[in-house]
Each structure stands twice: as structure tokens, then as C-alpha cells.
C-alpha positions as a LaTeX table, in Angstrom:
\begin{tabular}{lrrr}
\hline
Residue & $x$ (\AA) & $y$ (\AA) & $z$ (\AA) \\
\hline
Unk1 & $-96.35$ & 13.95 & 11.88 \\
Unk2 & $-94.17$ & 15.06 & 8.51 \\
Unk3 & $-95.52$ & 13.64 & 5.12 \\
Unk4 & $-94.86$ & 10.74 & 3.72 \\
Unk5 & $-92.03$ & 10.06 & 2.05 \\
Unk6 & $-92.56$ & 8.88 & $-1.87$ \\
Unk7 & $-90.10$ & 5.85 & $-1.75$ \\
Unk8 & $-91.81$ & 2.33 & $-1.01$ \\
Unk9 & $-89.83$ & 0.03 & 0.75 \\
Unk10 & $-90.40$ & $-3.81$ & 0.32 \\
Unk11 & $-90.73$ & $-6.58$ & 3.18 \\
Unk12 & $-91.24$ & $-10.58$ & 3.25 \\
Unk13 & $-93.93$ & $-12.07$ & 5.43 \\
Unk14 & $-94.37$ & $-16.01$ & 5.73 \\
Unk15 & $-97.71$ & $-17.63$ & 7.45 \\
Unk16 & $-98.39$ & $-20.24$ & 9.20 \\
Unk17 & $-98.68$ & $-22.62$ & 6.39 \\
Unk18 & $-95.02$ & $-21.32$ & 5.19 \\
Unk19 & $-96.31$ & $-19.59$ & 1.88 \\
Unk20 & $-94.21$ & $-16.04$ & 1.47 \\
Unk21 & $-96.01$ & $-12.61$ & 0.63 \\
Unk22 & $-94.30$ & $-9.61$ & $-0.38$ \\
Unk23 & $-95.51$ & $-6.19$ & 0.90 \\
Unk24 & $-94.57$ & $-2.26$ & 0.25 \\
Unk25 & $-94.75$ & 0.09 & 2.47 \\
Unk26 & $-93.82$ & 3.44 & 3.62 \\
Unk27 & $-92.46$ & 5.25 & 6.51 \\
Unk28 & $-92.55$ & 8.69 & 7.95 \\
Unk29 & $-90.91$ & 10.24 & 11.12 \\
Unk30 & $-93.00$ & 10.22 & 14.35 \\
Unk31 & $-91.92$ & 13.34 & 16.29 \\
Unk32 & $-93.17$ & 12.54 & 19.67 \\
Unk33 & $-92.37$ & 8.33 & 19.51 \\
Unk34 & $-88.72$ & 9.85 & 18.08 \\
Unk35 & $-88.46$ & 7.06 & 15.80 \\
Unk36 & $-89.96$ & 6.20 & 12.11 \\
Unk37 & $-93.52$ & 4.55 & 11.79 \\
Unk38 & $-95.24$ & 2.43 & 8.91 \\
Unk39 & $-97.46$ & 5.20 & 7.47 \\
Unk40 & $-98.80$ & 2.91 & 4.42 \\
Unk41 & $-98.54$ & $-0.75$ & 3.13 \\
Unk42 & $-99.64$ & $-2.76$ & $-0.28$ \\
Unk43 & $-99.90$ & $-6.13$ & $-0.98$ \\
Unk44 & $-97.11$ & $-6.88$ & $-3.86$ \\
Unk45 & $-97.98$ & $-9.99$ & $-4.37$ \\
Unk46 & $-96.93$ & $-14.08$ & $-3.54$ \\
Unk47 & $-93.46$ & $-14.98$ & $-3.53$ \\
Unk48 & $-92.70$ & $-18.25$ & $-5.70$ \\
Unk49 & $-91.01$ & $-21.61$ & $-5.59$ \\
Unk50 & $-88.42$ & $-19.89$ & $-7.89$ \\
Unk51 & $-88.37$ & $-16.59$ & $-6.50$ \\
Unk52 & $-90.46$ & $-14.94$ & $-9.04$ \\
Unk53 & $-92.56$ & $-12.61$ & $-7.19$ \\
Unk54 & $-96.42$ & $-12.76$ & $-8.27$ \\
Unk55 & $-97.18$ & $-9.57$ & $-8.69$ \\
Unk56 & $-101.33$ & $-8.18$ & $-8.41$ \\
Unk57 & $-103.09$ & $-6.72$ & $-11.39$ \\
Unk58 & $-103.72$ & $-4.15$ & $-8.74$ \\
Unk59 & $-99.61$ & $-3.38$ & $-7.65$ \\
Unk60 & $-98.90$ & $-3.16$ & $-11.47$ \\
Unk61 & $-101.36$ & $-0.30$ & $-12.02$ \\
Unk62 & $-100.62$ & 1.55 & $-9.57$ \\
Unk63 & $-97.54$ & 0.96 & $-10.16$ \\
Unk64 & $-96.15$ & 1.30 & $-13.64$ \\
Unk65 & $-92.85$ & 0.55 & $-13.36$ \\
Unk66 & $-93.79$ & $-2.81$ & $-12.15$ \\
Unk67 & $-96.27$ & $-3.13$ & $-14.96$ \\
Unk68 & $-94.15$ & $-5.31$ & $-17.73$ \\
Unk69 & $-91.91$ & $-8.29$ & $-17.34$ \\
Unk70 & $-90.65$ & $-10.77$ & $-14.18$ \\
Unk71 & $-89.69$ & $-9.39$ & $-10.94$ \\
Unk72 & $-87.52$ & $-10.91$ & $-8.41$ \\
Unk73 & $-87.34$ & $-10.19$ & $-4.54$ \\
Unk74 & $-83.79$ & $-9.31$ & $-4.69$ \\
Unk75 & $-80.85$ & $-9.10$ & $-2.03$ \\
Unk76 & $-81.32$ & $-5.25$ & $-1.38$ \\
Unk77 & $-84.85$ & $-6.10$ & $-0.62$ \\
Unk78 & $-86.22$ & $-4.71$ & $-3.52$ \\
Unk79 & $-87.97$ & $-6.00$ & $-6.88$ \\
Unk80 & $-85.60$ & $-6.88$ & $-9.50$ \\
Unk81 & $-85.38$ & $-7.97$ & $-13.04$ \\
Unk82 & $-84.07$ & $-11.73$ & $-13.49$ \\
Unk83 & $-80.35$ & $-10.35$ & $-14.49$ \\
Unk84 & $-80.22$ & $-8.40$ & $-11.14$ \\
Unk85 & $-81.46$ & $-11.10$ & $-9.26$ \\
Unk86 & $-79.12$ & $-13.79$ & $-10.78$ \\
Unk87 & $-76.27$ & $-11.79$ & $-10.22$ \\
Unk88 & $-76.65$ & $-11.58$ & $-6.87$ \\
Unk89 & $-77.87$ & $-15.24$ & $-6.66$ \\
Unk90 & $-76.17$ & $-17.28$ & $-8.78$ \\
Unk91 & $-76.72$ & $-20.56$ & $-7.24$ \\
Unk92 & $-80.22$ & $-19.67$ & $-6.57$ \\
Unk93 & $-83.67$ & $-22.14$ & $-7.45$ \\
Unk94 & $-85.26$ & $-20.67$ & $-10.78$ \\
Unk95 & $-85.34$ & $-21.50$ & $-14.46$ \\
Unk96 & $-81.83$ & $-21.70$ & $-15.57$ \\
Unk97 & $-80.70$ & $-21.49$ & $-18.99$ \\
Unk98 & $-79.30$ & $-25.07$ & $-18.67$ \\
Unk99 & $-82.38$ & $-26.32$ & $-16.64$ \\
Unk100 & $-84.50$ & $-26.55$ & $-20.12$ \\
Unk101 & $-82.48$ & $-29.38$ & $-21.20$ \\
Unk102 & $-82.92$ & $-31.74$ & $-18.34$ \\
Unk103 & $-85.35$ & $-34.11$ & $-17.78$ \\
Unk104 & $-87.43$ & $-32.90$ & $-14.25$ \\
Unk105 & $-90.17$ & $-34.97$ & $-15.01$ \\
Unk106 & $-88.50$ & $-37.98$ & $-13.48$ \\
Unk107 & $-87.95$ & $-35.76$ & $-10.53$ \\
Unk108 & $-91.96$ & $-35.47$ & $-9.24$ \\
Unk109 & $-93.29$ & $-36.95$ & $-6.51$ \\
Unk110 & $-97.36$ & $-36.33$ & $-6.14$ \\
Unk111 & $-99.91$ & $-37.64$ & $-3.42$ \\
Unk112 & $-102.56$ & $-40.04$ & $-4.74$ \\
Unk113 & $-104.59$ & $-41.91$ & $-2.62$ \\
Unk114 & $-106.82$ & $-39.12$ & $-1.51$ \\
Unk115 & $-107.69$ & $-37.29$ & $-4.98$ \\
Unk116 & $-108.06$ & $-41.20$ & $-6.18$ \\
Unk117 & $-110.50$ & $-42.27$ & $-3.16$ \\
Unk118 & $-112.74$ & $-39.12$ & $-3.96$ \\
Unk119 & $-112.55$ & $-39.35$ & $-7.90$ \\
Unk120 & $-113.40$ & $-43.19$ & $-7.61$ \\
Unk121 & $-116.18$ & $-42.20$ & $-5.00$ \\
Unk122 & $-117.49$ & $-39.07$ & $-7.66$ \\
Unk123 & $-117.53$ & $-41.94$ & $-10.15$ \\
Unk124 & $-119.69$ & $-44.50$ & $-8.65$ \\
Unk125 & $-122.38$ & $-41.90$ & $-7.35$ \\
Unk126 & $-122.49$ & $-40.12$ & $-10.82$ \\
Unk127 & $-121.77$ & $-36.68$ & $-9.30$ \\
Unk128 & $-119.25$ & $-35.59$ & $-12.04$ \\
Unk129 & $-122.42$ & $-36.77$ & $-14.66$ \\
Unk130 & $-124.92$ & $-34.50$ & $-12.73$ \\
Unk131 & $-122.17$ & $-31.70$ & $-13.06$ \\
Unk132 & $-122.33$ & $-32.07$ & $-16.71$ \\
Unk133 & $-125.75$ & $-31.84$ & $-17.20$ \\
Unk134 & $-125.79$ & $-28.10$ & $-14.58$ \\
Unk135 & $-122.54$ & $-26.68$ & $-15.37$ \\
Unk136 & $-121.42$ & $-28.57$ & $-18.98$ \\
Unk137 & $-117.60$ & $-27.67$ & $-19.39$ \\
Unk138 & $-117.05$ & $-26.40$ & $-16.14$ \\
Unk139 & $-118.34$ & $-29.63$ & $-14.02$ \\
Unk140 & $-114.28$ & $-31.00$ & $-14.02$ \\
Unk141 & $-113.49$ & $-27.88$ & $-13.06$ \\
Unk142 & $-116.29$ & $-27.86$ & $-9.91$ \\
Unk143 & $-115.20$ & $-31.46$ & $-9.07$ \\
Unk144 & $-111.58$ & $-30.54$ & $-8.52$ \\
Unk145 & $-112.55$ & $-27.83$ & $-6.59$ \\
Unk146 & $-114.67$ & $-29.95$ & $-4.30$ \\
Unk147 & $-111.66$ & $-32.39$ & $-4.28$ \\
Unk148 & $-109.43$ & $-29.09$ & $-3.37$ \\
Unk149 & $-112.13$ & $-27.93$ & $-0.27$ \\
Unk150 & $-112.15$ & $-31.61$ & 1.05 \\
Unk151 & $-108.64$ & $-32.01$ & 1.44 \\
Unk152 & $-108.16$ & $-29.19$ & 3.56 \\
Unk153 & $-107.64$ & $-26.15$ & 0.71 \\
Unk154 & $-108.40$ & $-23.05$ & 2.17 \\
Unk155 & $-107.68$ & $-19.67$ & $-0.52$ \\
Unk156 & $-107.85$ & $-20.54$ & $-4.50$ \\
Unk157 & $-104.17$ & $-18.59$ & $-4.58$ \\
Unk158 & $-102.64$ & $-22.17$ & $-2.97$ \\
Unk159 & $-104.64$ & $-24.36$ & $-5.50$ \\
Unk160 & $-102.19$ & $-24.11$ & $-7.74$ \\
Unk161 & $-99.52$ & $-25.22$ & $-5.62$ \\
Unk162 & $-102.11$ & $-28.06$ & $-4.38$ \\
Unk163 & $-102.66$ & $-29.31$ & $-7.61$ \\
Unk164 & $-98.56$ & $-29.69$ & $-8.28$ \\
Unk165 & $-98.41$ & $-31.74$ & $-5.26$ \\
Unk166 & $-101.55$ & $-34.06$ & $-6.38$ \\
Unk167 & $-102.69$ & $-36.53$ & $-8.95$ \\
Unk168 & $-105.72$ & $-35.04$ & $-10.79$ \\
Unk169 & $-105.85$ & $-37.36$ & $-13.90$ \\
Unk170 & $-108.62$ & $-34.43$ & $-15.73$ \\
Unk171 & $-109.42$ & $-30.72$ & $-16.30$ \\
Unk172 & $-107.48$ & $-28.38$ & $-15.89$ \\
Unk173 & $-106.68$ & $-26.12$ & $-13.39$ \\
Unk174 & $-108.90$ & $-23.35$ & $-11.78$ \\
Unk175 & $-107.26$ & $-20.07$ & $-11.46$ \\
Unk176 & $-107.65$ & $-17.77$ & $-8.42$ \\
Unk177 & $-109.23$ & $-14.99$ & $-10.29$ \\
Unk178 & $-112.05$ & $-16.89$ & $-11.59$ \\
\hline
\end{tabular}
């Protein structure tokens, strides 16, 4: 087969559960199959609610031109800076100039009964106090995570999203890196 070529090309992939990831790859002419082949791929990072794509520590070094700033999945199915990607979008979800003035607080809608049930239930058998004394400031932290496993959380990349969706009165949230 001929090398590589040095330009990465960028894809969308959406699981099961409907969460987006963006990939890069590269291609290279396969003489015998007479057609071009994926010869390399990279996980970019998650695409978000607002189109921001979440870009790895790990893409951004090896990567430098990816290293600063906010980076858009654009039309041409490349990353692009917010100006790009609005021009081509201008209708699209996203923080808007104008959005900073409303009111989206009113907006929300969270699930409670569950998170409740289990944080009355951590309550009454004096798990969050047996926490404390083991892991001090980090016992909210282990709580919500428990609350997170036993409502069906699988990867600590979709907490985040989890916790928008939830009432968690306390602590604050655990990121994926920890």
C-alpha cells in the first residue's frame, strides 16, 4: 500500500444511548481492493449539546493547532472556530450573544424522585456521616457517585450530562478525569 497521506479527515459517530463522538482519521489508497482504506483513527473528543466539540488533552497535544480556544464540528466536516461555525449555522443551538440576557433558568426541567428516594435513604442509615469520617471532603462527592452508579450511569464522561438532568441538592460535581 502507498503512505499515508498527512491530512486527517473528521467523522461523527452516535451510540446507542444517542451521545455523539468525533473521530480523525486517515486514508490511503489500497492497490489491490482499488479503492481508499482507513489507515489511522483518533478519538477527537465528545460532541456537545451546543455543538462545541470536547476536545482530549491527548488530541490537543498531538495536535497543536487544536491546542487553544473552542472548536466546532462544522458543515465541511471539519473543526472550526465559533465565527466559522456560526456562519454557516446561524440558527444553530449554542451560546448566542443575545442568549446571556434571557432568563433559561425558568426553562429546566430535572428528575427528582429517584436522587430524593436515595438521598433520604443515605440520610436515615448515616452513610453520608460514615463517608465523612473515611473520605472528609470528598464523601458528597462519593455519595453522588453512588447515586450516579445506581441509577443506571455507566462512563463518568455522561455524569455531567446526568447531573443536568437531576436534582442533587449538594456537592458538586465529579469530573471524568478524576
Amino acid at each position: 500500500m502507498k503512505k499515508t497521506s498527512d491530512k486527517w479527515y473528521f467523522t461523527k459517530e452516535t451510540n446507542a444511548k444517542g451521545l455523539c463522538y468525533i473521530y480523525a482519521y486517515q486514508t490511503q489508497w489500497d492497490p489491490v481492493a482499488k479503492k481508499s482504506k482507513r489507515s489511522a483513527r483518533k478519538y477527537v473528543g465528545r460532541l456537545a449539546a451546543d455543538s462545541v466539540v470536547n476536545i482530549t488533552a491527548k488530541f490537543r497535544s498531538e495536535f497543536p493547532q487544536y491546542a487553544q480556544g473552542t472548536f466546532y464540528f462544522g458543515l465541511d466536516k471539519t473543526l472550526v472556530d465559533e465565527a466559522a461555525y456560526r456562519r454557516d449555522f446561524p440558527d444553530a443551538p449554542g451560546p448566542k450573544p443575545a442568549a446571556a440576557e434571557m432568563d433559561t433558568a425558568l426553562w429546566d426541567t430535572r428528575s427528582l424522585g429517584f436522587t430524593w428516594a436515595l438521598e433520604q435513604l443515605a440520610a436515615q442509615s448515616q452513610v453520608l456521616e460514615h463517608l465523612r469520617e473515611i473520605f472528609k471532603e470528598d464523601a458528597r462527592s462519593l455519595l453522588n457517585l453512588a447515586i450516579y452508579k445506581l441509577a443506571g450511569g455507566n462512563s463518568m464522561a455522561a455524569m455531567e450530562d446526568w447531573r443536568a438532568s437531576v436534582y442533587l441538592p449538594h456537592g458538586p460535581a465529579l469530573k471524568s478525569q478524576r
